mmCIF file of C-alpha atoms and ligand atoms in Angstrom:
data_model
loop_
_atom_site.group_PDB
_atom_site.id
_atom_site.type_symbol
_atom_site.label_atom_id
_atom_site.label_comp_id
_atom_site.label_asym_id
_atom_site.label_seq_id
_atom_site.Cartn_x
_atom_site.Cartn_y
_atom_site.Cartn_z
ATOM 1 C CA UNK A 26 -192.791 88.947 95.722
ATOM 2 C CA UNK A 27 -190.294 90.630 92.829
ATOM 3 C CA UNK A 28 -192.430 91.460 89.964
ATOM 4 C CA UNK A 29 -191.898 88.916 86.588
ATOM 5 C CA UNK A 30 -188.959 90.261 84.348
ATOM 6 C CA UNK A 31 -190.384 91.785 80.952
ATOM 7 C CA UNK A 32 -189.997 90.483 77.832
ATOM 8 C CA UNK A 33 -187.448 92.202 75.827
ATOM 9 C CA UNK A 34 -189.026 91.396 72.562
ATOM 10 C CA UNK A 35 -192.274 93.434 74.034
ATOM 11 C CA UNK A 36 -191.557 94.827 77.118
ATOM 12 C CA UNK A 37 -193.880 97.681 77.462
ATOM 13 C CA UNK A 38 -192.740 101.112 78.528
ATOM 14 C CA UNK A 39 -189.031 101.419 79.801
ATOM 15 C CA UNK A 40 -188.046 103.205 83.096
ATOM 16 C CA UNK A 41 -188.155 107.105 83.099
ATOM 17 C CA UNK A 42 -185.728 107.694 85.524
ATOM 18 C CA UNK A 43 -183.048 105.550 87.798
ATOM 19 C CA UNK A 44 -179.887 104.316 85.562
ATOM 20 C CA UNK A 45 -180.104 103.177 81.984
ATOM 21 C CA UNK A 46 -180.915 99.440 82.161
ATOM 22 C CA UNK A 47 -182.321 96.753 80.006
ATOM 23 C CA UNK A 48 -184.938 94.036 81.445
ATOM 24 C CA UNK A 49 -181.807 91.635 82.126
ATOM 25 C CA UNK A 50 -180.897 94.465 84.899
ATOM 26 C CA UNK A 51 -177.970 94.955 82.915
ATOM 27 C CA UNK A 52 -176.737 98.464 83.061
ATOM 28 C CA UNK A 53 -175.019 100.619 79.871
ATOM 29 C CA UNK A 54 -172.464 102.850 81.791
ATOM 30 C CA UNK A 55 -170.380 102.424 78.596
ATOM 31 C CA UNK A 56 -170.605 104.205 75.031
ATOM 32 C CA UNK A 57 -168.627 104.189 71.977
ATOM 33 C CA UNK A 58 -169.226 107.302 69.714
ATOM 34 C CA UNK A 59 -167.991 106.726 66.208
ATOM 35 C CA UNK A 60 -166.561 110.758 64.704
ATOM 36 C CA UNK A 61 -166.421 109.379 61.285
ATOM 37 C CA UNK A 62 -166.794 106.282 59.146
ATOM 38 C CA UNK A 63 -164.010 107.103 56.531
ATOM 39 C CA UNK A 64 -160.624 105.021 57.226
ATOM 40 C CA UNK A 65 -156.500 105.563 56.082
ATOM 41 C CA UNK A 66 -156.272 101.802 55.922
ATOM 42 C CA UNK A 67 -158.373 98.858 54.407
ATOM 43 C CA UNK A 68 -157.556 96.039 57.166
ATOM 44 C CA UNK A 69 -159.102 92.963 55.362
ATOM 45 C CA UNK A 70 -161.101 91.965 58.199
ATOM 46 C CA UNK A 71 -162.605 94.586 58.465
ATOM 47 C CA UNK A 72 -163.421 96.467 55.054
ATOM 48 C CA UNK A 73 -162.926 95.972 51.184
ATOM 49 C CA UNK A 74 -159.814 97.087 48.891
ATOM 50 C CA UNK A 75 -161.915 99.723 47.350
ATOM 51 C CA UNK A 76 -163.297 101.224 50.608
ATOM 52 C CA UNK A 77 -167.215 101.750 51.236
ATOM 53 C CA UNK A 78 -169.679 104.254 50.339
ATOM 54 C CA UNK A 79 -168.544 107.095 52.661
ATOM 55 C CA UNK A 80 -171.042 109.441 54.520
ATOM 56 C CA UNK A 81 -171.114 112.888 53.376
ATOM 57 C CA UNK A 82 -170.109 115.922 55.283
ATOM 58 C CA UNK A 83 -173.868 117.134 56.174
ATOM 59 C CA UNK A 84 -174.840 113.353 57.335
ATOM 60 C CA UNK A 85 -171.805 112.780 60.305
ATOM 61 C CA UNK A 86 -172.711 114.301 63.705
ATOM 62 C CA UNK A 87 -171.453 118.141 64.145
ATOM 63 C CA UNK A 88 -169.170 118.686 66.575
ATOM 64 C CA UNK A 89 -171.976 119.992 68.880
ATOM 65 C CA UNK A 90 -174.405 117.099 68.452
ATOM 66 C CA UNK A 91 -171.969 114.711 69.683
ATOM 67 C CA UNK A 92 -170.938 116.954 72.836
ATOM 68 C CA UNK A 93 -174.765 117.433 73.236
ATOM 69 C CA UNK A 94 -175.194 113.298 73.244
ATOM 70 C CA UNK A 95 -171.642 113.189 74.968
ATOM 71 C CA UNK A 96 -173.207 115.098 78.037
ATOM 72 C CA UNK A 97 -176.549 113.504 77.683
ATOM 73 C CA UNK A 98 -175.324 110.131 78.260
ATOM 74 C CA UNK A 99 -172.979 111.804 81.221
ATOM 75 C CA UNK A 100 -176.250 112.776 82.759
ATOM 76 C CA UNK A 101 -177.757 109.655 82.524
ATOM 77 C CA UNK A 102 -174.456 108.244 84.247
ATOM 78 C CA UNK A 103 -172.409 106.948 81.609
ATOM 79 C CA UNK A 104 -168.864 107.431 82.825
ATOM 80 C CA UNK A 105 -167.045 105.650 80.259
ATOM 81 C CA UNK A 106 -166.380 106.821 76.619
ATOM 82 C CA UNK A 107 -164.759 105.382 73.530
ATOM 83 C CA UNK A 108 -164.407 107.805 70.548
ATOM 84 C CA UNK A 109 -163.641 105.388 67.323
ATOM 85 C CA UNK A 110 -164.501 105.234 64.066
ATOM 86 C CA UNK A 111 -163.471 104.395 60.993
ATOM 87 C CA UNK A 112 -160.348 106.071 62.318
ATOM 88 C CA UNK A 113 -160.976 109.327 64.637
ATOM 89 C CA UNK A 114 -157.689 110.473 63.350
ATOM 90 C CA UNK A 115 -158.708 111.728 60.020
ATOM 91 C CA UNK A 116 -161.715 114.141 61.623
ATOM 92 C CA UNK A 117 -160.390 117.077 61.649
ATOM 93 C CA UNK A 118 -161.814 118.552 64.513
ATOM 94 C CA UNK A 119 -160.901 115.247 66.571
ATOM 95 C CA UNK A 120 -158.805 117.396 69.465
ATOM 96 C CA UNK A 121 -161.904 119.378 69.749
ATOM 97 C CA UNK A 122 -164.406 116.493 70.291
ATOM 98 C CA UNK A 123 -161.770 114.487 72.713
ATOM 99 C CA UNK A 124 -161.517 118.190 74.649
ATOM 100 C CA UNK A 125 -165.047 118.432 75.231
ATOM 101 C CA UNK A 126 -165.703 115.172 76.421
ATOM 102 C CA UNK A 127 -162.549 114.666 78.703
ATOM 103 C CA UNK A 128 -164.382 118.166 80.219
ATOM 104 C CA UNK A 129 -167.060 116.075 81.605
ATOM 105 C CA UNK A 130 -167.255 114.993 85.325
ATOM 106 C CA UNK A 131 -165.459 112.411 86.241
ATOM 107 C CA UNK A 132 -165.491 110.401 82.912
ATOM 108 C CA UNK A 133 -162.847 108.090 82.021
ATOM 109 C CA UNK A 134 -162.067 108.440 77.605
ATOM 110 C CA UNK A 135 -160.079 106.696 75.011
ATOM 111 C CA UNK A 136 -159.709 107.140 71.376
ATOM 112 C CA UNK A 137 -159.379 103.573 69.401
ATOM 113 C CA UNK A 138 -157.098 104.571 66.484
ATOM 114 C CA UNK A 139 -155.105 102.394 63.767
ATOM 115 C CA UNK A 140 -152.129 104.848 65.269
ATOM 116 C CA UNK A 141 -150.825 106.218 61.881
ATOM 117 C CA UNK A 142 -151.117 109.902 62.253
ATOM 118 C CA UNK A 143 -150.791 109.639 65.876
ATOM 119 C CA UNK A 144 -146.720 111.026 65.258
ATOM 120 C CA UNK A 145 -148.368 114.764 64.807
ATOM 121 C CA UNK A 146 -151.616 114.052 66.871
ATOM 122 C CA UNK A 147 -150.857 112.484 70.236
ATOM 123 C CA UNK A 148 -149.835 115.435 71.808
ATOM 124 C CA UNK A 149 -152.697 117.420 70.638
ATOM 125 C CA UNK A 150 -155.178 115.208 72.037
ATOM 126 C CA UNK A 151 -153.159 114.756 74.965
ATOM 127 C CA UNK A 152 -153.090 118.284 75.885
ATOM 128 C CA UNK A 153 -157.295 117.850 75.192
ATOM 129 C CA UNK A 154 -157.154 116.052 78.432
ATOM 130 C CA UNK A 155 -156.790 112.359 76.805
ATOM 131 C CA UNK A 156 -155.115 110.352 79.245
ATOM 132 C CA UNK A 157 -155.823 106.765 77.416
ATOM 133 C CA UNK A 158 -155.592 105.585 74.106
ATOM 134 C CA UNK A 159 -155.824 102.144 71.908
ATOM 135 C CA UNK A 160 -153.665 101.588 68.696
ATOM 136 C CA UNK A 161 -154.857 98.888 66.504
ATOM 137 C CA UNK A 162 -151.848 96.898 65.046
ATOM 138 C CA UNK A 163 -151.938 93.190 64.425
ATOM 139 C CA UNK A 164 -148.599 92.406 62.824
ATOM 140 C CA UNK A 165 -144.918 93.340 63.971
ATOM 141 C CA UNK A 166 -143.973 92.036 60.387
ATOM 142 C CA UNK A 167 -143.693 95.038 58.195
ATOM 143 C CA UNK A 168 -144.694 92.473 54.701
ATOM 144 C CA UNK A 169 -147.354 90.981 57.215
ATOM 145 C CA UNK A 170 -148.906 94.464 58.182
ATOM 146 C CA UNK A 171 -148.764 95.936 54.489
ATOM 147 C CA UNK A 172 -150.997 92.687 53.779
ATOM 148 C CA UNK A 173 -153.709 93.026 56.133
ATOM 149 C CA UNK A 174 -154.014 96.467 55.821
ATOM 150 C CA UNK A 175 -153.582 96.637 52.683
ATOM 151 C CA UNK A 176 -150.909 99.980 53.418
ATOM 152 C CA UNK A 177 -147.363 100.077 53.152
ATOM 153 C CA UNK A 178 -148.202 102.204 56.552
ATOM 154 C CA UNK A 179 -145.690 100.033 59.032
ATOM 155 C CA UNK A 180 -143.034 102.879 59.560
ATOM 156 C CA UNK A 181 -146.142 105.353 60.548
ATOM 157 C CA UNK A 182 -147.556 103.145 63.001
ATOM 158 C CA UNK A 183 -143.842 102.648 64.409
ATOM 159 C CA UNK A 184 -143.329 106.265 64.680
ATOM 160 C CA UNK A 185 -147.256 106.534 65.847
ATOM 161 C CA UNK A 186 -146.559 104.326 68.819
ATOM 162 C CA UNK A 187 -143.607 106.409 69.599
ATOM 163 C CA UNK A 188 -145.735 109.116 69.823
ATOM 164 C CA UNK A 189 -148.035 107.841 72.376
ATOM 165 C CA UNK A 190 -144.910 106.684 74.458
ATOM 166 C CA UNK A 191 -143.620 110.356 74.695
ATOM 167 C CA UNK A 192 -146.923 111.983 74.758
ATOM 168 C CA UNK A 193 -146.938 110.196 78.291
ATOM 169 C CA UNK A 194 -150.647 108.960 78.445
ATOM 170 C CA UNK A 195 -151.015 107.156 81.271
ATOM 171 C CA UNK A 196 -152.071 103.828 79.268
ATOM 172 C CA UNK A 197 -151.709 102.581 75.929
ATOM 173 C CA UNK A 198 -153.690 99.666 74.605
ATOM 174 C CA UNK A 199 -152.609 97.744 71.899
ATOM 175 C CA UNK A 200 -155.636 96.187 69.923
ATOM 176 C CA UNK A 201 -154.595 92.729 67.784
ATOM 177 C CA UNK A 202 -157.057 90.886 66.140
ATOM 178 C CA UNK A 203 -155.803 87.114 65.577
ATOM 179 C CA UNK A 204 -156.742 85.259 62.309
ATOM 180 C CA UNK A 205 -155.834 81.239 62.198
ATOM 181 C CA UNK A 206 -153.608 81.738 59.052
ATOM 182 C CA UNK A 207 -152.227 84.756 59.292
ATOM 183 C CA UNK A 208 -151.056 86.397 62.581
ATOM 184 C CA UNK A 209 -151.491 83.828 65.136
ATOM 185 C CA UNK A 210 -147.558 82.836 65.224
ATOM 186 C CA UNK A 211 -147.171 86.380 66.229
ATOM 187 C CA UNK A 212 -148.756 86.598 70.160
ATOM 188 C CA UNK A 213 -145.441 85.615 71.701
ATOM 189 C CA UNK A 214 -144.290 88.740 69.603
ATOM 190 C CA UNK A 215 -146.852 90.829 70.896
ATOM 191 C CA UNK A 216 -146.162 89.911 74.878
ATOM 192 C CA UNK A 217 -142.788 90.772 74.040
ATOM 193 C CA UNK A 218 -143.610 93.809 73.017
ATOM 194 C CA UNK A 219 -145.978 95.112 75.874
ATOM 195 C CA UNK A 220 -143.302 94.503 78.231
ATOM 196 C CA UNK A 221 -140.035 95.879 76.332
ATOM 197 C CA UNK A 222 -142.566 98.970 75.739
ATOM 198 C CA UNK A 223 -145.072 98.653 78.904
ATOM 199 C CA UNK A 224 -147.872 98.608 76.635
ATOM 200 C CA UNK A 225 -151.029 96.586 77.494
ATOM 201 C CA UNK A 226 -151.892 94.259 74.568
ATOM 202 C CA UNK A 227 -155.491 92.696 74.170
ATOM 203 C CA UNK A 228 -155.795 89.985 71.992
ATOM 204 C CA UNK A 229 -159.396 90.186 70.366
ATOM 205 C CA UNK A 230 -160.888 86.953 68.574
ATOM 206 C CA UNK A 231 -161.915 87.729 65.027
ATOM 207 C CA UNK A 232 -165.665 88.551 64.649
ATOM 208 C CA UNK A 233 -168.558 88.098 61.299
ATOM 209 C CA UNK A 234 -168.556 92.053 61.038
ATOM 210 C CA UNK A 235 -165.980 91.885 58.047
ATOM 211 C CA UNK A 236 -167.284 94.105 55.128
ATOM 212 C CA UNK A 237 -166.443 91.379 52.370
ATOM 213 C CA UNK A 238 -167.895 88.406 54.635
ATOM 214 C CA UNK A 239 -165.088 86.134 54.434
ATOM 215 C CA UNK A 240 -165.302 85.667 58.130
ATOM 216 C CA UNK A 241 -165.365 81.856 58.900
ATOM 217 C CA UNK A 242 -165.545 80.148 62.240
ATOM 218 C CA UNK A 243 -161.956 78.135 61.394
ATOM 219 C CA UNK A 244 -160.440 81.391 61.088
ATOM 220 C CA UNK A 245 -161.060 82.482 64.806
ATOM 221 C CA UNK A 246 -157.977 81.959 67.695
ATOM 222 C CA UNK A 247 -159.776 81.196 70.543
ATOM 223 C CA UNK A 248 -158.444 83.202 72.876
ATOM 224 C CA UNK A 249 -157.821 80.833 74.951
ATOM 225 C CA UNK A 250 -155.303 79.128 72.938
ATOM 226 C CA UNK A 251 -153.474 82.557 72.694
ATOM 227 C CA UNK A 252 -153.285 82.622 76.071
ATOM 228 C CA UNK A 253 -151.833 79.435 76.419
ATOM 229 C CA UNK A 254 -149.170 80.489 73.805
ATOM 230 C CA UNK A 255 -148.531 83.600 75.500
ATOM 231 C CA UNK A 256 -148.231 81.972 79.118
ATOM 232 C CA UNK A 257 -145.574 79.284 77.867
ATOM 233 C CA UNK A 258 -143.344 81.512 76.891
ATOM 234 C CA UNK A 259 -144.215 84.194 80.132
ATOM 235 C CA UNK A 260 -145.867 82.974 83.240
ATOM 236 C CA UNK A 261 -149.261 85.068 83.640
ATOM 237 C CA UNK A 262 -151.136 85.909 86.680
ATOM 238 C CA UNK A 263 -154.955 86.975 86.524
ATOM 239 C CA UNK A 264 -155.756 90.520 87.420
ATOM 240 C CA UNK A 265 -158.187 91.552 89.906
ATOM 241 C CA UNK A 266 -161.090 93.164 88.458
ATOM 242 C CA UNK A 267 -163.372 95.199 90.189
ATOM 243 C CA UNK A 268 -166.362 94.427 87.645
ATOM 244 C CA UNK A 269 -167.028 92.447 85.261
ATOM 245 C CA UNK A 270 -164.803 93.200 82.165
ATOM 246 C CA UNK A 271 -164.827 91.466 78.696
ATOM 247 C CA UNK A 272 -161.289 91.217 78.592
ATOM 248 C CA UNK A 273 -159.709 89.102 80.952
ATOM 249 C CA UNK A 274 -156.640 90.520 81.672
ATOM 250 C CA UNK A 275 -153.488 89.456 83.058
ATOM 251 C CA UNK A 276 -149.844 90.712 84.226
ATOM 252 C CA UNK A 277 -146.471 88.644 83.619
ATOM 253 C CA UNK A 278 -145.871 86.437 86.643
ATOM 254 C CA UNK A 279 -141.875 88.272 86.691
ATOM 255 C CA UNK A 280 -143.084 91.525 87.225
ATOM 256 C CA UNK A 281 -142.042 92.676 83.846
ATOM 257 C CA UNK A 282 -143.941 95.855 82.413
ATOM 258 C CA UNK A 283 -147.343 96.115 80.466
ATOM 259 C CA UNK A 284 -150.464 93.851 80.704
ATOM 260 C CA UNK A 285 -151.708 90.933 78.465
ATOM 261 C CA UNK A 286 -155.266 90.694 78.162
ATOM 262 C CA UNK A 287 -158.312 88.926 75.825
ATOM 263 C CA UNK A 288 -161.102 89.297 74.415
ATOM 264 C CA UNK A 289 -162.944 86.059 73.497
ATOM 265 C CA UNK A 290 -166.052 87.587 71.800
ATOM 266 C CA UNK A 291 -166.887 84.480 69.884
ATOM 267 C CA UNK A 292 -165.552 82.147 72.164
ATOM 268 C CA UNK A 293 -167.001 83.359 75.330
ATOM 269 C CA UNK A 294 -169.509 86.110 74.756
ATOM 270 C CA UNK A 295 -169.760 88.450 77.591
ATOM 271 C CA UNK A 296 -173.122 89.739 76.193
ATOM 272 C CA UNK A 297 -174.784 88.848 80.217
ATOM 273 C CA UNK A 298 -172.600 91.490 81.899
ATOM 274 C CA UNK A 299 -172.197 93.848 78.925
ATOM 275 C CA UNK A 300 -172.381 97.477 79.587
ATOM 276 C CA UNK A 301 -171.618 99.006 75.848
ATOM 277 C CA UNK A 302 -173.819 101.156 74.053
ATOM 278 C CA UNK A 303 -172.765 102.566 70.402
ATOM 279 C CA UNK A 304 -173.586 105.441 68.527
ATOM 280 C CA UNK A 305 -172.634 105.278 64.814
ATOM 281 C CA UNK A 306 -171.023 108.945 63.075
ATOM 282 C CA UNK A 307 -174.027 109.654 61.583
ATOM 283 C CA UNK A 308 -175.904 108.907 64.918
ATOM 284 C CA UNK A 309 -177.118 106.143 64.863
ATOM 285 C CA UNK A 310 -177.907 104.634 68.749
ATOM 286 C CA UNK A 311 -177.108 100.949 68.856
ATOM 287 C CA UNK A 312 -177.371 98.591 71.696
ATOM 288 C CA UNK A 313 -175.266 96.248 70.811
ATOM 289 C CA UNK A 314 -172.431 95.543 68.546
ATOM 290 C CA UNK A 315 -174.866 93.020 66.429
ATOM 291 C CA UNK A 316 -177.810 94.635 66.679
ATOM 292 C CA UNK A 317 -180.048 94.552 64.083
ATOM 293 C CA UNK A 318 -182.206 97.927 64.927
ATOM 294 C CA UNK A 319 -181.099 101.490 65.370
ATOM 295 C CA UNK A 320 -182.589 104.399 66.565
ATOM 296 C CA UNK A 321 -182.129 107.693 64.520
ATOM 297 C CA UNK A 322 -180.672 110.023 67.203
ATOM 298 C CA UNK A 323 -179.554 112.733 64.387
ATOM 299 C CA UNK A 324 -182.710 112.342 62.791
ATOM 300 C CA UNK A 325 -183.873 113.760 66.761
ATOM 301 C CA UNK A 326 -181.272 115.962 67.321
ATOM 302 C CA UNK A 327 -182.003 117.793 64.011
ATOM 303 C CA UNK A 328 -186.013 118.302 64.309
ATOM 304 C CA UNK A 329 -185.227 119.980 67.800
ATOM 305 C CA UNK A 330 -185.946 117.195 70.177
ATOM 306 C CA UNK A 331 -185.474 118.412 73.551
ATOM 307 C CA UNK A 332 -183.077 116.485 76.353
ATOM 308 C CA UNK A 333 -185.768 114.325 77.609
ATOM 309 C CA UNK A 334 -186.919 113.253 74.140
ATOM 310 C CA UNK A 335 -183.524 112.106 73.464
ATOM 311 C CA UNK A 336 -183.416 110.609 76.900
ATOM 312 C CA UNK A 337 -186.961 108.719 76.315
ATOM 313 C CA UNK A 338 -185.310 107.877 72.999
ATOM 314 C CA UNK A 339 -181.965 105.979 74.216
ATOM 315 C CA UNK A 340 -184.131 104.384 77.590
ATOM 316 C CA UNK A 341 -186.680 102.560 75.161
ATOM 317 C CA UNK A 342 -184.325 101.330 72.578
ATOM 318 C CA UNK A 343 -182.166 100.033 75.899
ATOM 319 C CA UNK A 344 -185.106 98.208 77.140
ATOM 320 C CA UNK A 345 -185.806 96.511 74.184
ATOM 321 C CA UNK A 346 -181.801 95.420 74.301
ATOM 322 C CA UNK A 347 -181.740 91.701 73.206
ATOM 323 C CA UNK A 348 -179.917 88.878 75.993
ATOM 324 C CA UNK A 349 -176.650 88.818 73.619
ATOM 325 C CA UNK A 350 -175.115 88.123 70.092
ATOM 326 C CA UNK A 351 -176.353 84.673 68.247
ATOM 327 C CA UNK A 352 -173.148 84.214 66.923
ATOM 328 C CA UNK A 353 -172.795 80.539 67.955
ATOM 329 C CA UNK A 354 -176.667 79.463 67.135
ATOM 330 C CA UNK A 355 -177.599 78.755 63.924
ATOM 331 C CA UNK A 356 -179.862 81.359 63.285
ATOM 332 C CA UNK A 357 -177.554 84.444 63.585
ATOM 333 C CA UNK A 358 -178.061 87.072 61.173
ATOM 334 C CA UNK A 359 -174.959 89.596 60.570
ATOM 335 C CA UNK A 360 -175.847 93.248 61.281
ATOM 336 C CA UNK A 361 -176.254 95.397 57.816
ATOM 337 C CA UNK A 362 -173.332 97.198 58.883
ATOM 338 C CA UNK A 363 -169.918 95.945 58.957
ATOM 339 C CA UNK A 364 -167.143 96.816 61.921
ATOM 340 C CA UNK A 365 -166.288 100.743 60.405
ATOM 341 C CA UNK A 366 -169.046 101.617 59.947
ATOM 342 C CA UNK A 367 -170.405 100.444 63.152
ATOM 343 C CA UNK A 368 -167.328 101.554 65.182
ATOM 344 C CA UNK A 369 -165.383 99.348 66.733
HETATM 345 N N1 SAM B 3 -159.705 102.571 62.957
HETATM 346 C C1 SAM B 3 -159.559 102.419 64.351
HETATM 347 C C2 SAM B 3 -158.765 101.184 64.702
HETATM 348 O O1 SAM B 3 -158.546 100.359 63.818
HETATM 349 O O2 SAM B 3 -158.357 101.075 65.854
HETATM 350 C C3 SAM B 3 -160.877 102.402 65.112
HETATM 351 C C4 SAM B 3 -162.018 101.658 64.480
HETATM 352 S S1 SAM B 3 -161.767 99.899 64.339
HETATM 353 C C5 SAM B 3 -163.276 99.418 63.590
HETATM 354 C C6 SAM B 3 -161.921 99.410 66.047
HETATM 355 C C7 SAM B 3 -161.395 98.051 66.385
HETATM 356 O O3 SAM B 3 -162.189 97.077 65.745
HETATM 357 C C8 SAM B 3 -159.946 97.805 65.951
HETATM 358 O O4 SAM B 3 -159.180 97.414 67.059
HETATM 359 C C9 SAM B 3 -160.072 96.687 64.961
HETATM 360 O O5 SAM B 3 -158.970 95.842 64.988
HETATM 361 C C10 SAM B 3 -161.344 95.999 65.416
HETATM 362 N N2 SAM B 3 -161.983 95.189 64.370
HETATM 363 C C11 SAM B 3 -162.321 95.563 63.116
HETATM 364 N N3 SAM B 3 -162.905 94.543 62.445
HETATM 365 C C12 SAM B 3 -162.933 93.495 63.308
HETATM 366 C C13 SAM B 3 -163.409 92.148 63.213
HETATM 367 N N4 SAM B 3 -163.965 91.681 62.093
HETATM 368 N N5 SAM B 3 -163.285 91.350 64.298
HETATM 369 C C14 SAM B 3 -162.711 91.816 65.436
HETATM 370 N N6 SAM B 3 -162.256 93.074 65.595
HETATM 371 C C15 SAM B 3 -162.357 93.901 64.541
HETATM 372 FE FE1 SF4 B 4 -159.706 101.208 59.374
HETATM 373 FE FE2 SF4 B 4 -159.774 100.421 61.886
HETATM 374 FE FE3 SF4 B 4 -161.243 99.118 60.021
HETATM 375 FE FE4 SF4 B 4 -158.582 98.916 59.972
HETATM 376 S S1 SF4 B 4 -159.958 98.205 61.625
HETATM 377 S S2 SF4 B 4 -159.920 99.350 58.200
HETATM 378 S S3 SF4 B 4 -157.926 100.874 60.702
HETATM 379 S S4 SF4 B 4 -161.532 101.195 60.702
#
């Protein structure tokens, strides 16, 4: 007889060893380390004009505390890692952080970046061993653009993009948020673009994690009607996926270039299959993009806990992982923290 699943609201000691999983059996192979919560753009779904309280230098992970957690979540067999922000690009010592984790075992890595400064940076992180990267752009309308990000900034994502092209990574992701209102005439635009420029767009659905909390339901694109939009104008076939993936993705029927994929995070939570673990720049370990808890790795890492403090740390706050997101029952609560400051 297989023992009763536990509780996750009180589910008694977590696993010391084995892989890192919840009580859903879920398992995080997946994390997203945020180098900095301080941004070159004010995208208005995602932060205010004015910016946000920004961390000082002291409270942001070092360098060396995020290799340390880099390789402690490598060890506990984490294979995929996202380093985001705010935007990576404005760290300094980004090149250095992407070179130590691309120097782990058999890990796959990708910076998330809004692309600006990518024109003097892409080959720098390429030659850190960066093979994939994601550029955030959700208008090919220079006056659209300026407005959502609130940055005349269009010719320095243009010449960003470049960048990446002739840097030769071996993928780059295009990240487009759709907002009823404002960009979601543009998706035919943005298939158009992955396959004149072999790029692999993903169409995310706008989520409440908005600094100024003007996120309303009538203002999400299900992404299913993007993909309806995108497939009338070029047939799409489904891609094979060897696990379950949040984005569904898809190539163009012709055998044109690029990929088309989407993210329906509102729509169709993938919170039963999801893998993702996040750890905020100033260390912060989250367990999911809504939590509501955190557990204070830097406050750890700085009074000297050893590896298998951390590791007890990360397993228990895993275990007490919630089944998903309440965004679609009445009583969801938005996290504290909005999407920069989380990282994305
Ligand atoms: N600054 C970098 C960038 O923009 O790519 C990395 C950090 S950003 C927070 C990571 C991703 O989150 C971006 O692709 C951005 O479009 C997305 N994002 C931000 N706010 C969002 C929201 N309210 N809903 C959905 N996606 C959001
Ligand atoms: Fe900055 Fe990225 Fe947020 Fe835009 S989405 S404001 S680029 S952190």
């Amino acid at each position: 007889m297989t023992a009763p699943r536990p509780d996750w609201r009180n589910p008694g000691p977590a696993p010391t060893e084995g892989p890192l999983v919840d009580t859903f059996g879920r398992v995080a192979s997946d994390v997203r380390i945020s180098v900095i919560d301080k941004c070159n753009l004010r995208c208005t779904y995602c932060m205010p004009a004015e910016g946000l309280p920004w961390l000082s230098k002291d409270a942001i992970l070092t360098v060396d505390e995020i290799d340390r957690l880099a390789t402690l979540f490598h060890r506990l067999g984490v294979r995929d890692f996202k380093i985001t922000g705010g935007e990576p690009t404005v760290r300094r010592e980004l090149p250095e952080i992407v070179r130590r984790v691309c120097a782990l075992p058999d890990v796959d890595v990708s910076v998330t970046t809004n692309g600006l400064l990518l024109d003097r940076l892409a080959a720098p992180l390429r030659a850190a061993g960066l093979r994939r990267i994601t550029v955030s752009c959700d208008s090919l309308l220079r006056h659209r653009y300026a407005a959502m990000t609130r940055r005349d900034a269009f010719d320095a994502l243009t010449r960003g993009l470049s960048a990446a092209k002739e840097a030769e990574f071996a993928l780059v992701k295009i990240n487009c948020v759709v907002i009823r209102g404002e960009n979601d005439d543009e998706a035919v635009a943005f298939a158009r673009l992955a396959r004149d420029g072999g790029f692999d767009v993903r169409f995310i659905e706008y989520m409440p994690l908005d600094a100024e909390q003007a996120w309303e339901r009538g203002k999400v694109v299900p992404a299913e009607e993007t993909r309806a939009a995108v497939a009338a104008a070029f047939p799409l076939v489904a891609e094979t996926q060897d696990s379950p993936q949040p984005a569904s993705a898809y190539r163009f029927a012709d055998g044109a270039p690029g990929s088309i994929g989407f993210i329906p995070s509102v729509t169709n939570p993938f919170c039963g299959t999801c893998n993702r673990m996040r750890v905020t720049a100033e260390g912060s370990f989250r367990v999911c993009l809504f939590a509501l808890e955190e557990t204070d790795l830097r406050a750890a890492l700085r009074s000297g806990a050893d590896d298998a403090e951390l590791e007890r740390l990360v397993r228990e706050a895993l275990w007490r992982k919630w089944p998903g997101h309440k965004i679609n029952h009445p009583d969801f609560v938005r996290p504290a923290r909005s999407m920069s400051m989380i990282g994305g």
